[in-house]
Coordinates of C-alpha atoms in Angstrom, one line a residue:
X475 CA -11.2 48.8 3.0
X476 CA -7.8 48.3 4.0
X477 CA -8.5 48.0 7.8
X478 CA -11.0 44.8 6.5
X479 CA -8.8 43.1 4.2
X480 CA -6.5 43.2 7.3
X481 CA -8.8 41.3 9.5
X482 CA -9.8 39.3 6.9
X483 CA -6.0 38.0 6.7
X484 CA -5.4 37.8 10.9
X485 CA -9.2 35.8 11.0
X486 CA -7.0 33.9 7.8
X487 CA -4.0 33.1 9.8
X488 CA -5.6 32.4 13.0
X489 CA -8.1 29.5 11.3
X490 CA -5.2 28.1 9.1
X491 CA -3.1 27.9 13.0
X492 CA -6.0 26.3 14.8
X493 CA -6.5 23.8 12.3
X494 CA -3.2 23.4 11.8
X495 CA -3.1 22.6 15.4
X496 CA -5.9 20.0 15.3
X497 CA -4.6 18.1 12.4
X498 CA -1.0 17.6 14.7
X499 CA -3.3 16.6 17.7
X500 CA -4.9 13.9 15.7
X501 CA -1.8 12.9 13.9
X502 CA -0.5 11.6 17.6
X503 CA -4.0 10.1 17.9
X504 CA -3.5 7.9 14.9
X505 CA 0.1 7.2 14.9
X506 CA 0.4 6.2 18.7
X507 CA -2.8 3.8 18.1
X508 CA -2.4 2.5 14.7
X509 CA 1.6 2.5 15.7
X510 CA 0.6 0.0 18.6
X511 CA -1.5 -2.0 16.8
X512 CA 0.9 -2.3 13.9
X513 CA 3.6 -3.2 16.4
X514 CA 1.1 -6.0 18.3
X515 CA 0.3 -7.4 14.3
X516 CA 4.4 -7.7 13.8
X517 CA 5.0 -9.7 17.2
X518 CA 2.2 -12.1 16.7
X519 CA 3.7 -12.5 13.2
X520 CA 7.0 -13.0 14.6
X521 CA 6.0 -15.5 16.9
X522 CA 4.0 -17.4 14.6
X523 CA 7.2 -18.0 11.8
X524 CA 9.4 -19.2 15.4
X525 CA 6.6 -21.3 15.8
X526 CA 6.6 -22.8 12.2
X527 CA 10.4 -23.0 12.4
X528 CA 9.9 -25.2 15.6
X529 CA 7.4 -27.2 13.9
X530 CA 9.0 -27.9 10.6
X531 CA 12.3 -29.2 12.9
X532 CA 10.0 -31.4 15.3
X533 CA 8.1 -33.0 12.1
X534 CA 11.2 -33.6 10.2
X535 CA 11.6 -36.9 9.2
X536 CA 8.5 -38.6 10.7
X537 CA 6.3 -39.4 8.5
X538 CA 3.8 -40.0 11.6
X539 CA 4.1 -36.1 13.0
X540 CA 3.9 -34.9 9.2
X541 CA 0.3 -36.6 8.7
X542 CA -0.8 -34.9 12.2
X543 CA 0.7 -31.6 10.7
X544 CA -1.0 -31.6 7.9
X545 CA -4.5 -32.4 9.5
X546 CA -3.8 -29.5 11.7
X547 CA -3.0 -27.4 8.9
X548 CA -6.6 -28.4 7.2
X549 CA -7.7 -27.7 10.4
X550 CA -6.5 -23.6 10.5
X551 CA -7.5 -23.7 6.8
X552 CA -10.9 -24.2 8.0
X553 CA -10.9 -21.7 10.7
X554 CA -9.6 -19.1 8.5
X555 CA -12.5 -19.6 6.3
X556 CA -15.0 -18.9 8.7
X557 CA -13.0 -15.8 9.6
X558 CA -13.1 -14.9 6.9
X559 CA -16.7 -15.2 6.1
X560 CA -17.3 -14.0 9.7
X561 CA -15.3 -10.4 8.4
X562 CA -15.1 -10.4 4.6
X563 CA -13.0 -7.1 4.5
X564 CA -10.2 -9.0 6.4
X565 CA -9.3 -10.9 3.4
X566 CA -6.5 -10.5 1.3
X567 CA -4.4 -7.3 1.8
X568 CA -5.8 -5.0 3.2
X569 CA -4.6 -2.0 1.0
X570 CA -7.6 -2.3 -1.5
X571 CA -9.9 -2.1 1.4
X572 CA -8.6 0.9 3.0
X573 CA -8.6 2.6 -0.7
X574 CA -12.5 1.3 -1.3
X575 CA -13.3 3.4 2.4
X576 CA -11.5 6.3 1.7
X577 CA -13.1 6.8 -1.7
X578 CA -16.4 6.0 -0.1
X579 CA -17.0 1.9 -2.1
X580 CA -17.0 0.6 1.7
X581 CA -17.4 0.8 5.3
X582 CA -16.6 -2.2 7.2
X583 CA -16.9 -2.5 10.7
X584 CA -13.3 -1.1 12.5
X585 CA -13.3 -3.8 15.6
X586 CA -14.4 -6.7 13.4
X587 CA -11.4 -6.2 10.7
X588 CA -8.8 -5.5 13.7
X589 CA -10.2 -8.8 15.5
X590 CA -10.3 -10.9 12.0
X591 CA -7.3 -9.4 10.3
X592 CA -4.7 -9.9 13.5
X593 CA -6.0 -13.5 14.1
X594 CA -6.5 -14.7 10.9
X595 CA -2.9 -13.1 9.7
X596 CA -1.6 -14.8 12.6
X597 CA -2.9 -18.1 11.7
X598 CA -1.9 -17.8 8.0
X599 CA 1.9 -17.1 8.4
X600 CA 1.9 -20.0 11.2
X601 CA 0.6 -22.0 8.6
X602 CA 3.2 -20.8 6.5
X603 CA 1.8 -18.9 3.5
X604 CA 3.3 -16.9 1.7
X605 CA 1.8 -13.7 3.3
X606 CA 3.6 -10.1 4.2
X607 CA 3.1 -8.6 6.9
X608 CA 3.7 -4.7 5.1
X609 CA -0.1 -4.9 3.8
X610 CA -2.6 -5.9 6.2
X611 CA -0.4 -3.4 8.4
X612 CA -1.9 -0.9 6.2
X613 CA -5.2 -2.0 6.8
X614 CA -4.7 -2.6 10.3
X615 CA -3.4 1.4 10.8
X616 CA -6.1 2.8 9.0
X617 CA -9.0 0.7 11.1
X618 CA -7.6 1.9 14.4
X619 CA -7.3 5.3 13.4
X620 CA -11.0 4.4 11.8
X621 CA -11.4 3.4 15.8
X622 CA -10.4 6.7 17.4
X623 CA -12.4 8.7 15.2
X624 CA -15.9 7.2 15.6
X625 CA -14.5 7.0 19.9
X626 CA -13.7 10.9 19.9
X627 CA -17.3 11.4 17.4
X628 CA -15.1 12.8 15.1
X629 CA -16.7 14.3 11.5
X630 CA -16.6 12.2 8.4
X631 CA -14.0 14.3 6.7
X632 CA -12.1 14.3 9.8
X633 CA -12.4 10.5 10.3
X634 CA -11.7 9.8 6.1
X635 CA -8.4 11.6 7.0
X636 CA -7.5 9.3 10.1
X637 CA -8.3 6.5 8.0
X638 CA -5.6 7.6 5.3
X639 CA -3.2 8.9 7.6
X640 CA -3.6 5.4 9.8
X641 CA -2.9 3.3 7.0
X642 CA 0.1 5.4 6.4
X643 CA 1.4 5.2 10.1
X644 CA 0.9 1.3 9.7
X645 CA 2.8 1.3 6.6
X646 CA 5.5 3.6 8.9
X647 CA 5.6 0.2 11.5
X648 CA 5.7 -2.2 9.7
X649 CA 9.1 -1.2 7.5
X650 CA 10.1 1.4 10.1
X651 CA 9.8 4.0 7.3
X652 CA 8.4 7.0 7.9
X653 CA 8.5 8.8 5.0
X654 CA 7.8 5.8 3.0
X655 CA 4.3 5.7 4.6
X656 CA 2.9 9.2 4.2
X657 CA 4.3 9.3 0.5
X658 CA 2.1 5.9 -0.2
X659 CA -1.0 7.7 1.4
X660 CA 0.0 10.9 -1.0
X661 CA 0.5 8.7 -4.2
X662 CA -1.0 5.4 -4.4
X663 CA -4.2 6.0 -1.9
X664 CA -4.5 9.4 -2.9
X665 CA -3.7 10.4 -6.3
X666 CA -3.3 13.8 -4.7
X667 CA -1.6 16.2 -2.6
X668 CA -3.7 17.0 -0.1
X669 CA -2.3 19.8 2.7
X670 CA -4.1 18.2 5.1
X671 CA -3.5 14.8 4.9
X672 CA 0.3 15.9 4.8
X673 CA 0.2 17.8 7.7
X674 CA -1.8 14.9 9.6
X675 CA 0.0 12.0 7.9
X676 CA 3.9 13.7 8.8
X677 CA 3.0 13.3 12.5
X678 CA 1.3 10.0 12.1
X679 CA 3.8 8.1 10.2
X680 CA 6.9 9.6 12.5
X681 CA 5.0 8.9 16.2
X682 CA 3.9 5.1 14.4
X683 CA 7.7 4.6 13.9
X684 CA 8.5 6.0 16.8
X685 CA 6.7 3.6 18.3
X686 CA 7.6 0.4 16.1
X687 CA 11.6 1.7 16.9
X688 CA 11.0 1.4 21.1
X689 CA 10.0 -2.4 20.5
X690 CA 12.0 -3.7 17.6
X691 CA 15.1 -1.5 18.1
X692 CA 16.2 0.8 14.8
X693 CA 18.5 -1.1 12.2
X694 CA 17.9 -1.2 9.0
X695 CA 16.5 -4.6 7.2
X696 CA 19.2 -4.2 4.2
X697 CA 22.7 -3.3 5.3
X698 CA 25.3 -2.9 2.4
X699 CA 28.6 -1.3 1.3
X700 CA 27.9 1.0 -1.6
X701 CA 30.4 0.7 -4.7
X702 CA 29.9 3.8 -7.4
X703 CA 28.0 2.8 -10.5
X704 CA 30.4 3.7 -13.6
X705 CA 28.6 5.7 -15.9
X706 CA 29.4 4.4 -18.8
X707 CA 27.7 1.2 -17.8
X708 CA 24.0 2.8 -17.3
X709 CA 22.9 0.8 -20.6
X710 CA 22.9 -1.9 -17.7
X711 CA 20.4 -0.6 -16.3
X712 CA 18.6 0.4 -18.8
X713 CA 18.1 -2.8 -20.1
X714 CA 17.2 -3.7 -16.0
X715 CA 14.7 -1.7 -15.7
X716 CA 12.9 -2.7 -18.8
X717 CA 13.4 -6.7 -17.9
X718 CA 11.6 -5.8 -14.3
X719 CA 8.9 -3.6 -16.1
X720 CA 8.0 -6.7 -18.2
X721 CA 8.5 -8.7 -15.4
X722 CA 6.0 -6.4 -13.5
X723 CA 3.5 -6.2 -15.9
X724 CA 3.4 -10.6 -15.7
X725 CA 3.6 -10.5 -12.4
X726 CA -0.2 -8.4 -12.4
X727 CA -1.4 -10.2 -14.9
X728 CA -0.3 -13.5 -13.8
X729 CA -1.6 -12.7 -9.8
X730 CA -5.2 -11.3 -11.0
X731 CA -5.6 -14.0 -13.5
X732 CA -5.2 -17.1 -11.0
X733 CA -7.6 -14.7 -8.7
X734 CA -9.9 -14.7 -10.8
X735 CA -9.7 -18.5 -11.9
X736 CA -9.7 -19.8 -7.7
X737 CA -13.2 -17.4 -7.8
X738 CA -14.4 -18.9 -10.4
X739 CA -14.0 -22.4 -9.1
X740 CA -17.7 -22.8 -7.7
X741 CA -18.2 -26.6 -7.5
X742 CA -15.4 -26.7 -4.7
X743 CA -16.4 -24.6 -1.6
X744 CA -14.4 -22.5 -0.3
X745 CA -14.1 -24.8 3.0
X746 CA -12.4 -27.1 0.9
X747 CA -10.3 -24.7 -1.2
X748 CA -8.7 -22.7 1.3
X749 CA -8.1 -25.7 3.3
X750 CA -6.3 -27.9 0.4
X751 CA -3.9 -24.3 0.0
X752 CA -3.1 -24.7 3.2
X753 CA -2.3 -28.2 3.1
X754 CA -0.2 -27.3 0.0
X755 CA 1.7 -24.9 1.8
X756 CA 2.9 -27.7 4.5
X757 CA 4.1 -29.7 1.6
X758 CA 6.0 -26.6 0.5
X759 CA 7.6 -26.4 3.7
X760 CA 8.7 -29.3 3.7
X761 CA 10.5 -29.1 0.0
X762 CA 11.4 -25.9 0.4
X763 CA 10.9 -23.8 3.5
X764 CA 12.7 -20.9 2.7
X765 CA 10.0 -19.3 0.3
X766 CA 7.2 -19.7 3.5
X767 CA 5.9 -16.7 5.1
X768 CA 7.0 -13.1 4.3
X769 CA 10.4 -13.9 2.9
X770 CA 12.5 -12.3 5.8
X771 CA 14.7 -15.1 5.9
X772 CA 15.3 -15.0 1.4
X773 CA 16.5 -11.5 2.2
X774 CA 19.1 -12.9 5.3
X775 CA 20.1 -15.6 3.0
X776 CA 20.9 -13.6 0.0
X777 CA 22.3 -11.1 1.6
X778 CA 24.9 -13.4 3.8
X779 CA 25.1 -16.2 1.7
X780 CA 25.5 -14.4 -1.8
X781 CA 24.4 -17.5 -3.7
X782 CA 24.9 -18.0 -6.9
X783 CA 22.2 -17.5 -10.1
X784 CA 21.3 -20.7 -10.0
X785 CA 19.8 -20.8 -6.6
X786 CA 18.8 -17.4 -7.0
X787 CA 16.9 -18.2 -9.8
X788 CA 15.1 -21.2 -8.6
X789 CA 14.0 -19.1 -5.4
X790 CA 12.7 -16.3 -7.1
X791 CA 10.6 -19.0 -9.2
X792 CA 9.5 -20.8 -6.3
X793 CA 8.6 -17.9 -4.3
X794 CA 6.6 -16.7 -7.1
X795 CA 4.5 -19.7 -8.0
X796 CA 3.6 -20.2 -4.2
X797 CA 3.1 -16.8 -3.4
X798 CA 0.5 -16.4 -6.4
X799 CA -1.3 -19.7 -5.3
X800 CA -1.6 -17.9 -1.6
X801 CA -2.6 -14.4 -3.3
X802 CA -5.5 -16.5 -5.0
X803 CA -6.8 -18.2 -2.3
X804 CA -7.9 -14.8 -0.7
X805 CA -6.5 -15.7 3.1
X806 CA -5.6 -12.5 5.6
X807 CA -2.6 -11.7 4.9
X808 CA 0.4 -9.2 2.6
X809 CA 1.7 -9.1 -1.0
X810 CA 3.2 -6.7 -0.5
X811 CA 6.8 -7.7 0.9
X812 CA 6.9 -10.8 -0.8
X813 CA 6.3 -8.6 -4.0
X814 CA 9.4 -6.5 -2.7
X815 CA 11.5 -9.9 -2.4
X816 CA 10.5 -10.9 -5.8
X817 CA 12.3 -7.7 -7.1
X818 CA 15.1 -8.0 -5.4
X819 CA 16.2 -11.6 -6.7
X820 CA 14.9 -10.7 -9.6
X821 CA 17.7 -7.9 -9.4
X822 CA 20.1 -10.2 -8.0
X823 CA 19.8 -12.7 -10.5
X824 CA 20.0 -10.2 -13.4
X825 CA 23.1 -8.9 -11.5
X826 CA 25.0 -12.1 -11.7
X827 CA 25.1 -12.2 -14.8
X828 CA 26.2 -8.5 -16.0
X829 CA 28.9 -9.0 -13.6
X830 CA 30.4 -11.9 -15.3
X831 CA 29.8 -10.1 -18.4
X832 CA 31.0 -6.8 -18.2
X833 CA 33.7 -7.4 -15.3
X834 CA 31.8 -4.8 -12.7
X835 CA 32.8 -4.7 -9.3
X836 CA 32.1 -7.6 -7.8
X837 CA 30.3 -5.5 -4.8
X838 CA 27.8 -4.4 -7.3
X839 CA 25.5 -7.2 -7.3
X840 CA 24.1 -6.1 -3.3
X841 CA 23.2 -2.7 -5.6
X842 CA 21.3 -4.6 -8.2
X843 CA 19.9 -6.4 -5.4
X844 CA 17.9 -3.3 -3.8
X845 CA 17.4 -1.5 -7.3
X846 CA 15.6 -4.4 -8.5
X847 CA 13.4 -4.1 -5.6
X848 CA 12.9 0.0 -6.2
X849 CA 12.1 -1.3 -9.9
X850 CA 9.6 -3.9 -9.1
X851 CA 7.6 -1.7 -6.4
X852 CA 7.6 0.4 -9.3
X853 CA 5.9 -1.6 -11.9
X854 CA 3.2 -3.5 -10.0
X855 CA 2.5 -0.9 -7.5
X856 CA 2.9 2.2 -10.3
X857 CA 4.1 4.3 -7.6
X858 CA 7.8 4.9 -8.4
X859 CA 8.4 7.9 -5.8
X860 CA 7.0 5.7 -3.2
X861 CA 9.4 3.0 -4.4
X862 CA 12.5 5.2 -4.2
X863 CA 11.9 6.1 -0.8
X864 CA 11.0 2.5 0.4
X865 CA 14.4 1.4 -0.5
X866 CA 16.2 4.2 0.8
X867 CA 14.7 3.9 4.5
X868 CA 15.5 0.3 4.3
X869 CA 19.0 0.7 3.6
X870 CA 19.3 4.1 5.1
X871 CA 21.6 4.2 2.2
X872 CA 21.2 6.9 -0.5
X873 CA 24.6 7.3 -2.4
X874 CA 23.5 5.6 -5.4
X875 CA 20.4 7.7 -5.9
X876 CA 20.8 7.8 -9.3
X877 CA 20.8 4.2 -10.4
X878 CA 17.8 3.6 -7.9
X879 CA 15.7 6.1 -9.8
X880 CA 16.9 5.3 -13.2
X881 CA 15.8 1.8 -13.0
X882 CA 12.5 3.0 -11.2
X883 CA 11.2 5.2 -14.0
X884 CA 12.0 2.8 -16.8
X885 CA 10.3 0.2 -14.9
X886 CA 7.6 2.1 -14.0
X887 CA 7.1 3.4 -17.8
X888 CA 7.6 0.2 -19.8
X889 CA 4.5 -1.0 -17.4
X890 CA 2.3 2.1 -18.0
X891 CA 3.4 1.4 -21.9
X892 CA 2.1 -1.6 -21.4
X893 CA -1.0 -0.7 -20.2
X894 CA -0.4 -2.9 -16.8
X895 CA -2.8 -1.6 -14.6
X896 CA -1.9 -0.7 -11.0
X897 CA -2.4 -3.9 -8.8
X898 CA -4.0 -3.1 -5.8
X899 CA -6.3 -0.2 -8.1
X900 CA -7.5 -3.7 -10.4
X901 CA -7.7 -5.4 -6.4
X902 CA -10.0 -2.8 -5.6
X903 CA -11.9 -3.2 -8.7
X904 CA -12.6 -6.6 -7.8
X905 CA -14.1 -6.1 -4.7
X906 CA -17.9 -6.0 -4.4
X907 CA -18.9 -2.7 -3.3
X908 CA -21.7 -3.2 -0.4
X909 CA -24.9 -1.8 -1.2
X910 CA -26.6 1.6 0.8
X911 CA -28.3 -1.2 3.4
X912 CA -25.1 -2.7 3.9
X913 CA -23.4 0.5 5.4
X914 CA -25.9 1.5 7.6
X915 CA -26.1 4.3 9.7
X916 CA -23.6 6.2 8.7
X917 CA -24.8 6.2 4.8
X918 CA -28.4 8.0 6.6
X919 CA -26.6 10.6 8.2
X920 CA -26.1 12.3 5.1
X921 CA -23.3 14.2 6.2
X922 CA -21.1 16.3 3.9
X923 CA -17.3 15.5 3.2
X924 CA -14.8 18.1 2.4
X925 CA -11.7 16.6 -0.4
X926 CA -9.6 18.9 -2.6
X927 CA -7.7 18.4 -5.6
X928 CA -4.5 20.1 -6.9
X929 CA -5.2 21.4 -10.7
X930 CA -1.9 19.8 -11.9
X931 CA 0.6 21.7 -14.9
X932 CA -0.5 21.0 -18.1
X933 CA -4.1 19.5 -16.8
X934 CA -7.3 21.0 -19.6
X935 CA -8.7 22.6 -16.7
X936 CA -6.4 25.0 -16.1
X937 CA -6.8 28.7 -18.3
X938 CA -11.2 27.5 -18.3
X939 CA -13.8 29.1 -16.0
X940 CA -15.7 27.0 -13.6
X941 CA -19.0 27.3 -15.1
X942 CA -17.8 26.0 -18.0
X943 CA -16.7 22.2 -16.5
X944 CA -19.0 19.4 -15.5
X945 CA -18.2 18.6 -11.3
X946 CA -21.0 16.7 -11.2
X947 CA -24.1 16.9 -9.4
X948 CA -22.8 16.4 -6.0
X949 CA -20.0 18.4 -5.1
X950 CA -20.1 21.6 -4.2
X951 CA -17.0 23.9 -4.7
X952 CA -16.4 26.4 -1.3
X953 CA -12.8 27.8 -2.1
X954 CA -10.1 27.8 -4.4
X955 CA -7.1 28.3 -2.9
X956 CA -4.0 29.8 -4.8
X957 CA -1.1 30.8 -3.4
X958 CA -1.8 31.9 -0.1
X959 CA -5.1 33.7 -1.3
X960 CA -8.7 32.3 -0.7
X961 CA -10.9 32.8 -3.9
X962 CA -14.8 32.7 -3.5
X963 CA -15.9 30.4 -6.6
X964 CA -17.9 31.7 -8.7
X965 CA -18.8 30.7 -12.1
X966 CA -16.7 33.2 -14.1
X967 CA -13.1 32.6 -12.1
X968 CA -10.7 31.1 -13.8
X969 CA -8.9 28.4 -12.9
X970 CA -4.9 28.5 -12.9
X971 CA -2.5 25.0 -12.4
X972 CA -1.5 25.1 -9.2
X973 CA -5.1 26.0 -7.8
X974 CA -6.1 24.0 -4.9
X975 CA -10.0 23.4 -5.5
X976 CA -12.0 22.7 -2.0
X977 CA -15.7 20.2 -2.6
X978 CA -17.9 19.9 -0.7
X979 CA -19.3 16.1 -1.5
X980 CA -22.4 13.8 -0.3
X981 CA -21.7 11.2 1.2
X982 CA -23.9 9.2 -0.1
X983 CA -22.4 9.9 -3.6
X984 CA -19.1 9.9 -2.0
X985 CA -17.8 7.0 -4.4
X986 CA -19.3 7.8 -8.0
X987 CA -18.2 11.6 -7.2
X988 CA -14.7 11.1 -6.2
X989 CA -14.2 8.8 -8.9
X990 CA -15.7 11.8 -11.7
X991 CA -13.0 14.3 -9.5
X992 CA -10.4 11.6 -9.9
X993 CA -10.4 11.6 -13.7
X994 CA -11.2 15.7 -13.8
X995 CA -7.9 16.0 -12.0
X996 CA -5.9 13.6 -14.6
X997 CA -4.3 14.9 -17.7
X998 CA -6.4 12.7 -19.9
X999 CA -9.6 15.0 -19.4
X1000 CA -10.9 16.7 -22.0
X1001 CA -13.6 19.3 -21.4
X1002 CA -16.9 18.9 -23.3
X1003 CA -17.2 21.6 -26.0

């Protein structure tokens, strides 16, 4: 009996190694291709907003050149359109899409949203729309990972995980933050920790910035000199982080709502709409071109300039209003850095102020700067760890820790007080989920997806046998794993927190069944009695 249990745990060890090894094999897969991609996205980007900057000096002054612009700008408008309609997954973001395929709402086609995404992005930011670069970067990592896996006939577990860990390695490129992009796979795509997905994702995210580094070189976007944060001055931030979860939660409201209202607009097709935003945005850059594109050149100018709340304040307001007109209008292209640059002049501004007030340090207000960044991530996104982590790798600056997550968590719990809903989650919501003919092939094959969930502390599963909870129709439990022991399930084992419970799921219920596991796995379940 002994002698069996003791090949049992060698057979153990050498399966857990081999897979181990697989999952590092495709991590380099994914992070050198969605890396390069990522890094191809970012110089087209780049060369676009030199572009615009040449065209906004040529135009200048001539009313002649600025009526040609502005029929030019039409012009792209229109050709984005038809891009869009062409690929309808390339639209927006980019993070909502990814979320919809990994939970099994949608399977676009992987060439068509790199082809649509990358040119249409492109054309957007030359046009000067208020567009990041961060999200469709996302999107743009998880459909070349998305790539290699249906090149190398890979399995559909084994290709859900390339998509997640992709999107993670983009993420990685685009902010050169490694560790920022496996913990947004982890906690916003996710929900979960999955061992797998960490294991994959770690090796992604670091060859992705790897690769991003060799290209654009490795400083940081936000470079500052850290001054302490007296203690008995946190009431200061207190009261921050509860003015940026407020601010969050009318932010999401605010971006869905004018969404919603541009959708709903049916008289004016969207020919004409997405055109006349684009025309809008040419007037803007004439007024005032700082707030076009990402908002790389806001950060440079408040971080060199250190103006004062005034023009802080009118930026911030500026950048807001025309980066929710561009949200609305549905062209390919990020919120998500312009949402970062919203919190930090939001901080900025708020900064200012308690400065003058309370006699701080006068080299606090770059620190109120970056926290109101952490804040804001925190209370749109809901993500606060994510948030954290983001700002460090951007400032490759950690000694004020401690303020960063203080004004995080408040942020992120007035919004969940609230009841703001996380926005790319409501995003994702919005999006029509194609029907069983829509997706194809891969829908017939019928194929079997392995996902696992961590029972968390305190979660109403934990302490019950299996028999006695509802996993739905279509997933199968083959393991629990606790510790470093393998259970075989059986109706009377009973669960502990901690657990790590392995499904086997259809994929053709893939969707309605993660989304059942989903809200098992929350604290809010309560078990039938």
């Amino acid at each position: 009996m002994r002698e069996q249990k003791k090949l049992n745990t060698i057979r153990k060890i050498k399966s857990k190694n081999s897979e181990a090894f697989f999952l590092v094999i495709r991590g380099l897969e994914v992070g050198l291709f969605a890396g390069l991609i990522a890094v191809l996205y970012r110089y087209m980007l780049s060369v676009a907003e030199d572009g615009l900057d040449k065209v906004l000096t040529f135009i200048h002054g001539s009313w002649w050149k600025i009526a040609i612009w502005f029929g030019i700008l039409w012009l792209i408008g229109t050709f984005v359109c038809y891009i869009i309609k062409w690929e309808p997954a390339s639209g927006g973001s980019g993070i909502p899409q990814v979320t919809g395929e990994v939970k099994g709402r949608m399977s676009p086609s992987w060439w068509k949203v790199l082809v649509a995404k990358i040119i249409g992005g492109t054309a957007a930011v030359f046009a000067g729309l208020s567009l990041g670069r961060e999200g469709p970067s996302v999107q743009l990592g998880g459909m070349a990972a998305k790539g290699i896996a249906k090149i190398t006939k890979a399995d559909k577990t084994t290709e859900l995980r390339m998509i997640s860990c992709g999107a993670g390695a983009g993420m990685a490129a685009a902010f050169n933050a490694p560790l920022t992009g496996i913990m947004f796979v982890l906690e916003e795509i996710h929900h979960s920790f999955d061992k797998n997905i960490l294991c994959m994702g770690i090796v992604a995210t670091a060859v992705a910035d790897f690769v991003s580094k060799l290209f654009f070189g490795q400083s940081t976007i936000f470079s500052y000199d850290t001054v302490n944060f007296p203690l008995k001055y946190y009431w200061i931030l207190i009261l921050l982080g509860i003015i940026i979860g407020l601010s969050g939660v009318g932010y999401t409201k605010i971006m869905l709502k004018l969404q919603d209202t541009f959708k709903a607009i049916k008289k004016v097709p969207n020919t004409v709409k997405l055109p006349l935003v684009f025309v809008f945005s040419g007037v803007v850059g004439l007024v005032c071109p700082q707030v076009l594109c990402g908002g790389h050149s806001m950060v440079e100018f408040l971080m060199n300039e250190k103006p004062g709340f005034g023009v802080m304040f009118g930026l911030l307001v500026a950048k807001f209003l025309f980066g929710a007109i561009c949200f609305a209008c549905g062209a390919p292209g990020g919120t998500l850095y312009p949402l970062c640059i919203l919190g930090t002049y939001l901080g900025a501004a708020f900064g200012s102020i308690a400065l003058q007030i309370t006699g701080l340090p006068d080299g606090l207000w770059q620190e109120f700067a970056v926290i109101g960044m952490a804040g804001f991530f925190s209370a749109t996104i809901k993500s606060p760890i994510t948030g954290v982590v983001l700002v460090f790798e951007l400032t490759g600056n950690m000694n004020n820790i401690l303020p960063l997550v203080t004004v995080a968590l408040i942020s992120y719990a007035v919004s969940n007080l609230l009841g703001s809903e996380p926005i790319y989650e409501a995003l994702l919501a919005r999006i029509s989920t194609p029907t069983s003919e829509n997706q194809g092939s891969e829908i017939s094959k019928r194929e079997k997806i392995i996902k696992s969930f961590v029972i968390p502390t305190g979660s109403d599963l934990a302490d019950k046998k299996i028999k006695d909870i509802d996993w739905g129709r279509h997933a199968l439990i083959i393991t629990v794993e606790r510790g470093e022991d393998s259970i075989t399930p059986n109706g009377d084992v009973v669960l502990k927190a901690g657990d790590e419970i392995v499904f086997l799921v259809s994929q053709r219920r893939l969707a309605k069944t993660s989304e059942h596991l989903e809200e098992l796995f929350e604290d809010r379940y309560k078990p039938s009695t």
